[in-house]
Tab-separated table of C-alpha atoms in Angstrom:
chain	number	residue	atom	x	y	z
X	1	MET	CA	-18.900	1.446	26.674
X	2	ALA	CA	-17.794	-0.426	29.795
X	3	ALA	CA	-18.260	-3.695	27.954
X	4	MET	CA	-16.064	-2.437	25.148
X	5	SER	CA	-13.368	-1.429	27.634
X	6	GLY	CA	-13.371	-4.955	29.018
X	7	SER	CA	-13.028	-6.383	25.525
X	8	VAL	CA	-10.235	-4.014	24.590
X	9	ALA	CA	-8.201	-5.135	27.597
X	10	GLY	CA	-8.339	-8.719	26.379
X	11	THR	CA	-5.989	-10.138	23.782
X	12	HIS	CA	-8.564	-12.281	21.985
X	13	ILE	CA	-10.384	-9.501	20.121
X	14	THR	CA	-10.176	-9.771	16.321
X	15	TYR	CA	-10.616	-7.369	13.467
X	16	ILE	CA	-13.652	-9.334	12.362
X	17	GLN	CA	-15.206	-8.383	15.684
X	18	LEU	CA	-14.141	-4.785	15.245
X	19	PHE	CA	-15.737	-4.459	11.823
X	20	SER	CA	-18.942	-6.270	12.659
X	21	SER	CA	-21.939	-4.027	13.273
X	22	PRO	CA	-21.512	-4.102	17.092
X	23	GLY	CA	-17.801	-3.556	16.664
X	24	ARG	CA	-18.292	-0.472	14.512
X	25	ALA	CA	-20.782	0.900	17.022
X	26	ALA	CA	-18.314	0.445	19.864
X	27	ILE	CA	-15.507	2.022	17.861
X	28	GLY	CA	-17.694	5.060	17.371
X	29	GLY	CA	-17.547	5.613	21.127
X	30	TYR	CA	-13.944	6.754	20.767
X	31	ARG	CA	-14.813	9.456	18.234
X	32	GLN	CA	-15.336	12.133	20.892
X	33	ALA	CA	-11.930	11.468	22.442
X	34	ALA	CA	-10.283	11.599	19.033
X	35	ASN	CA	-11.984	14.875	18.201
X	36	GLN	CA	-10.558	16.378	21.380
X	37	GLY	CA	-7.105	15.995	19.876
X	38	ILE	CA	-5.866	12.780	21.443
X	39	ARG	CA	-3.002	11.498	19.322
X	40	CYS	CA	-0.987	8.348	20.025
X	41	VAL	CA	2.231	7.353	18.309
X	42	SER	CA	2.091	3.602	17.759
X	43	GLY	CA	5.817	3.058	18.207
X	44	GLY	CA	5.651	4.306	21.786
X	45	ILE	CA	2.745	2.136	22.937
X	46	SER	CA	3.503	-1.202	24.557
X	47	HIS	CA	0.255	-2.275	26.270
X	48	PRO	CA	-1.989	-4.326	23.930
X	49	SER	CA	-5.149	-2.505	24.992
X	50	LEU	CA	-3.608	0.889	24.174
X	51	ARG	CA	-2.386	-0.315	20.797
X	52	LEU	CA	-5.848	-1.571	19.997
X	53	LEU	CA	-7.323	1.733	21.160
X	54	LEU	CA	-5.013	3.486	18.715
X	55	LEU	CA	-6.307	1.308	15.895
X	56	CYS	CA	-9.863	2.077	16.947
X	57	LEU	CA	-9.091	5.786	16.780
X	58	PHE	CA	-7.655	5.365	13.300
X	59	VAL	CA	-10.731	3.539	12.101
X	60	SER	CA	-13.320	5.661	13.915
X	61	ILE	CA	-12.110	8.815	12.228
X	62	SER	CA	-11.267	7.344	8.842
X	63	CYS	CA	-14.242	5.048	8.332
X	64	CYS	CA	-17.952	5.563	8.815
X	65	GLY	CA	-19.235	2.608	6.784
X	66	LEU	CA	-17.377	-0.057	4.859
X	67	GLY	CA	-19.336	0.512	1.664
X	68	ASP	CA	-18.561	4.220	1.690
X	69	VAL	CA	-14.878	3.542	2.276
X	70	VAL	CA	-14.624	1.185	-0.690
X	71	GLU	CA	-16.211	3.748	-2.974
X	72	GLN	CA	-14.154	6.705	-1.783
X	73	CYS	CA	-10.714	5.108	-1.615
X	74	ALA	CA	-10.592	3.468	-5.057
X	75	VAL	CA	-7.715	4.707	-7.197
X	76	PRO	CA	-8.597	5.554	-10.832
X	77	ASP	CA	-9.192	2.483	-12.989
X	78	GLN	CA	-6.338	3.566	-15.266
X	79	ALA	CA	-3.807	3.613	-12.397
X	80	PRO	CA	-3.000	-0.153	-12.557
X	81	VAL	CA	-2.506	0.183	-16.328
X	82	VAL	CA	0.026	2.973	-15.829
X	83	VAL	CA	1.903	1.025	-13.147
X	84	LEU	CA	1.913	-2.115	-15.294
X	85	ARG	CA	3.265	-0.138	-18.263
X	86	LEU	CA	6.065	1.381	-16.203
X	87	THR	CA	7.062	-1.833	-14.423
X	88	GLU	CA	7.142	-3.729	-17.731
X	89	ALA	CA	9.346	-0.984	-19.178
X	90	LEU	CA	11.613	-1.218	-16.131
X	91	GLU	CA	12.035	-4.958	-16.786
X	92	ARG	CA	13.021	-4.631	-20.441
X	93	PRO	CA	15.891	-6.786	-21.765
X	94	GLY	CA	19.145	-6.003	-19.988
X	95	TRP	CA	17.494	-4.267	-17.033
X	96	GLU	CA	19.302	-6.415	-14.488
X	97	ASN	CA	22.620	-4.862	-15.511
X	98	GLU	CA	21.602	-1.314	-14.570
X	99	THR	CA	21.120	0.363	-11.210
X	100	ILE	CA	17.450	1.336	-11.108
X	101	TYR	CA	16.592	2.539	-7.651
X	102	LYS	CA	18.302	5.218	-5.658
X	103	THR	CA	17.100	6.939	-2.523
X	104	PRO	CA	16.056	9.681	-2.481
X	105	PRO	CA	14.657	9.849	-6.041
X	106	VAL	CA	16.542	12.105	-8.437
X	107	SER	CA	13.534	13.676	-10.164
X	108	THR	CA	9.791	13.401	-10.779
X	109	GLY	CA	10.273	12.262	-14.370
X	110	PRO	CA	9.851	14.293	-17.581
X	111	PRO	CA	6.539	16.245	-17.786
X	112	GLU	CA	5.833	14.877	-21.270
X	113	LEU	CA	6.140	11.310	-19.972
X	114	ARG	CA	3.719	11.989	-17.132
X	115	GLN	CA	1.239	13.570	-19.520
X	116	ALA	CA	1.495	10.677	-21.981
X	117	LEU	CA	0.925	8.143	-19.221
X	118	ASP	CA	-2.227	9.967	-18.131
X	119	THR	CA	-3.506	10.111	-21.733
X	120	ASP	CA	-2.754	6.629	-23.111
X	121	PRO	CA	-0.216	4.558	-21.140
X	122	ALA	CA	-0.282	1.658	-23.612
X	123	ALA	CA	0.954	3.937	-26.403
X	124	VAL	CA	3.879	5.454	-24.501
X	125	ASP	CA	7.315	4.741	-25.978
X	126	CYS	CA	9.248	3.986	-22.809
X	127	GLU	CA	12.336	2.761	-24.663
X	128	GLN	CA	13.576	6.333	-25.093
X	129	TYR	CA	13.918	6.824	-21.329
X	130	ASP	CA	16.619	5.603	-18.984
X	131	LEU	CA	15.504	3.101	-16.369
X	132	SER	CA	16.259	5.504	-13.526
X	133	VAL	CA	13.974	8.082	-15.151
X	134	LEU	CA	11.153	5.539	-15.436
X	135	ALA	CA	11.661	4.527	-11.798
X	136	ASP	CA	11.397	8.147	-10.660
X	137	ALA	CA	8.271	8.594	-12.809
X	138	LEU	CA	6.684	5.540	-11.178
X	139	ARG	CA	7.284	6.830	-7.663
X	140	PHE	CA	6.013	10.288	-8.543
X	141	TYR	CA	2.897	8.819	-10.149
X	142	LEU	CA	2.081	6.867	-6.982
X	143	GLN	CA	2.609	9.950	-4.827
X	144	GLU	CA	0.222	11.972	-6.981
X	145	LEU	CA	-2.691	9.522	-6.826
X	146	PRO	CA	-5.821	11.400	-5.673
X	147	CYS	CA	-6.604	9.016	-2.807
X	148	PRO	CA	-4.766	6.581	-0.525
X	149	LEU	CA	-3.472	3.439	-2.179
X	150	ILE	CA	-3.958	1.575	1.113
X	151	PRO	CA	-7.604	2.007	2.219
X	152	ALA	CA	-8.210	3.181	5.777
X	153	VAL	CA	-10.249	0.048	6.498
X	154	VAL	CA	-7.070	-2.101	6.442
X	155	TYR	CA	-4.320	0.451	7.064
X	156	SER	CA	-4.297	0.198	10.847
X	157	GLU	CA	-4.295	-3.610	10.724
X	158	LEU	CA	-1.277	-3.562	8.407
X	159	VAL	CA	0.588	-1.272	10.796
X	160	TYR	CA	-0.339	-3.427	13.791
X	161	THR	CA	0.841	-6.583	12.002
X	162	ALA	CA	4.162	-4.997	11.057
X	163	GLN	CA	4.654	-3.818	14.629
X	164	GLU	CA	3.811	-7.136	16.277
X	165	THR	CA	5.272	-9.744	13.888
X	166	GLN	CA	9.035	-10.180	14.081
X	167	SER	CA	9.573	-12.659	11.234
X	168	LEU	CA	9.486	-10.954	7.821
X	169	GLU	CA	8.221	-14.137	6.167
X	170	GLU	CA	5.372	-14.561	8.628
X	171	CYS	CA	4.604	-10.860	8.530
X	172	GLY	CA	4.457	-10.883	4.736
X	173	GLN	CA	2.043	-13.810	4.649
X	174	GLN	CA	-0.252	-12.109	7.165
X	175	LEU	CA	-0.114	-8.842	5.212
X	176	LYS	CA	-1.065	-10.663	2.012
X	177	ARG	CA	-4.145	-12.121	3.706
X	178	ILE	CA	-5.170	-8.673	4.959
X	179	LEU	CA	-4.690	-7.082	1.534
X	180	ASP	CA	-6.784	-9.805	-0.124
X	181	SER	CA	-9.803	-8.452	1.745
X	182	PRO	CA	-12.905	-7.695	-0.379
X	183	SER	CA	-12.881	-4.291	1.344
X	184	ILE	CA	-10.032	-3.249	-0.964
X	185	PRO	CA	-11.149	-2.020	-4.401
X	186	GLN	CA	-9.876	-4.219	-7.187
X	187	SER	CA	-8.024	-1.331	-8.853
X	188	ASN	CA	-6.030	-0.743	-5.654
X	189	HIS	CA	-5.304	-4.458	-5.275
X	190	GLN	CA	-4.253	-4.864	-8.901
X	191	LEU	CA	-1.896	-1.897	-8.662
X	192	LEU	CA	-0.305	-3.392	-5.549
X	193	VAL	CA	0.076	-6.721	-7.378
X	194	TYR	CA	2.045	-5.092	-10.202
X	195	LEU	CA	4.149	-2.955	-7.876
X	196	THR	CA	5.077	-5.596	-5.283
X	197	ARG	CA	5.798	-8.287	-7.865
X	198	HIS	CA	8.104	-5.882	-9.707
X	199	LEU	CA	9.940	-4.982	-6.506
X	200	SER	CA	10.284	-8.656	-5.660
X	201	LYS	CA	11.912	-9.265	-9.056
X	202	VAL	CA	14.343	-6.426	-8.374
X	203	ALA	CA	15.216	-7.908	-4.982
X	204	GLN	CA	15.826	-11.336	-6.540
X	205	SER	CA	17.824	-10.130	-9.552
X	206	ALA	CA	21.489	-11.024	-9.759
X	207	GLY	CA	22.943	-7.972	-11.496
X	208	ALA	CA	23.451	-4.281	-10.762
X	209	ALA	CA	19.691	-3.766	-10.490
X	210	GLN	CA	19.538	-5.925	-7.366
X	211	ALA	CA	18.462	-4.083	-4.217
X	212	SER	CA	17.578	-5.390	-0.783
X	213	PRO	CA	13.888	-5.617	0.187
X	214	ARG	CA	14.565	-3.112	2.951
X	215	LEU	CA	16.073	-0.551	0.568
X	216	LEU	CA	13.135	-0.965	-1.800
X	217	GLY	CA	10.745	-0.528	1.116
X	218	GLN	CA	12.501	2.707	2.014
X	219	VAL	CA	12.409	3.898	-1.595
X	220	TYR	CA	8.648	3.349	-1.970
X	221	SER	CA	7.220	3.798	1.534
X	222	GLU	CA	6.492	7.503	1.157
X	223	ALA	CA	4.886	7.053	-2.257
X	224	VAL	CA	2.634	4.218	-1.072
X	225	PHE	CA	1.594	5.643	2.300
X	226	LYS	CA	1.735	9.397	1.690
X	227	ASN	CA	-2.014	9.964	1.454
X	228	ASN	CA	-3.091	7.757	4.366
X	229	HIS	CA	-4.859	9.430	7.269
X	230	PHE	CA	-2.685	9.494	10.399
X	231	SER	CA	0.348	8.174	8.515
X	232	ALA	CA	2.317	11.101	9.965
X	233	ASP	CA	1.532	9.787	13.467
X	234	VAL	CA	2.865	6.295	12.749
X	235	ASN	CA	6.498	5.278	13.001
X	236	PRO	CA	7.670	5.322	9.341
X	237	GLU	CA	9.646	2.156	10.019
X	238	HIS	CA	6.328	0.280	10.098
X	239	HIS	CA	5.581	1.473	6.553
X	240	VAL	CA	9.009	0.333	5.398
X	241	LYS	CA	8.543	-3.056	7.048
X	242	ILE	CA	5.133	-3.582	5.403
X	243	LEU	CA	6.651	-3.208	1.947
X	244	GLU	CA	9.808	-5.095	2.889
X	245	ALA	CA	7.805	-8.085	4.126
X	246	LEU	CA	5.585	-8.133	1.021
X	247	ILE	CA	8.689	-8.085	-1.189
X	248	VAL	CA	10.272	-10.930	0.791
X	249	VAL	CA	7.258	-13.194	0.159
X	250	GLY	CA	7.171	-12.413	-3.568
X	251	GLY	CA	4.485	-9.735	-3.618
X	252	LEU	CA	0.733	-10.019	-3.916
X	253	MET	CA	-0.916	-12.483	-6.266
X	254	GLU	CA	-3.578	-11.855	-8.894
X	255	MET	CA	-7.135	-12.457	-7.773
X	256	GLN	CA	-10.360	-12.943	-9.662
X	257	ALA	CA	-13.123	-10.549	-8.698
X	258	ALA	CA	-14.774	-12.034	-5.615
X	259	PRO	CA	-18.241	-11.418	-4.199
X	260	GLY	CA	-18.172	-8.065	-2.476
X	261	ARG	CA	-15.081	-6.842	-4.372
X	262	PRO	CA	-15.810	-3.967	-6.801
X	263	ALA	CA	-15.267	-4.894	-10.433
X	264	LEU	CA	-12.364	-3.341	-12.299
X	265	HIS	CA	-12.906	-1.800	-15.739
X	266	TRP	CA	-9.669	-1.027	-17.558
X	267	ALA	CA	-9.664	2.574	-18.715
X	268	SER	CA	-7.518	2.477	-21.843
X	269	SER	CA	-6.238	-1.021	-22.475
X	270	SER	CA	-6.348	-4.502	-21.064
X	271	PRO	CA	-3.279	-5.862	-19.297
X	272	PRO	CA	-1.472	-8.646	-21.113
X	273	GLY	CA	-2.429	-12.114	-20.063
């Protein structure tokens, strides 16, 4: 434990070290302190060693083994299909001339639309709904996912990056590298691809639909981070900045299944190529 304390005080420690077998063992040493009710708010911590200790507490409670985390935090395979269907509907011809996003959301979307999306998203006739209704339905759908969209194994690193990196462009590029980790189930990654690319299009549009990356981050931060452990203890501005930075850099990119990344099996239909 003393050796770990010496490492924590240094600034050279990396997340690769933290998630190696020795790193996970050392992190486990903080479990007793966490169980005694120690809570730290990241926005109020300035010393690097204390910030890193906070991240260790996040991980020690949220993660026991990387394999277990991947299995438990995967969103349903159909979730990316639903998000793709809704974002495509939101980008139908003429969408740039309408105001899509307002904060806070007006409603949760019609119950029949939510039910249809759960049953067969590819068959849903989205043309009958206003864009603002579809946008509200998308946010509500993300909020109601049964598990965190951002897995615990990378959540604390995202927060740390947002807190420490001033430039939005640089922050966004670092966040993309973190989110490309094989530790993230492919269904979660694919959903984030569709969502962040859509929001980037909205930010870059020239008509009434245009909204700033910061506004879009505020609109979606609760939906994306609602289910994360300890999210209530983190300054919500970090959540907003994570999404804002990803939007600024154009969103996540598609990835082929890599070694160590769980395969994705589409539940009801294949996404268009």
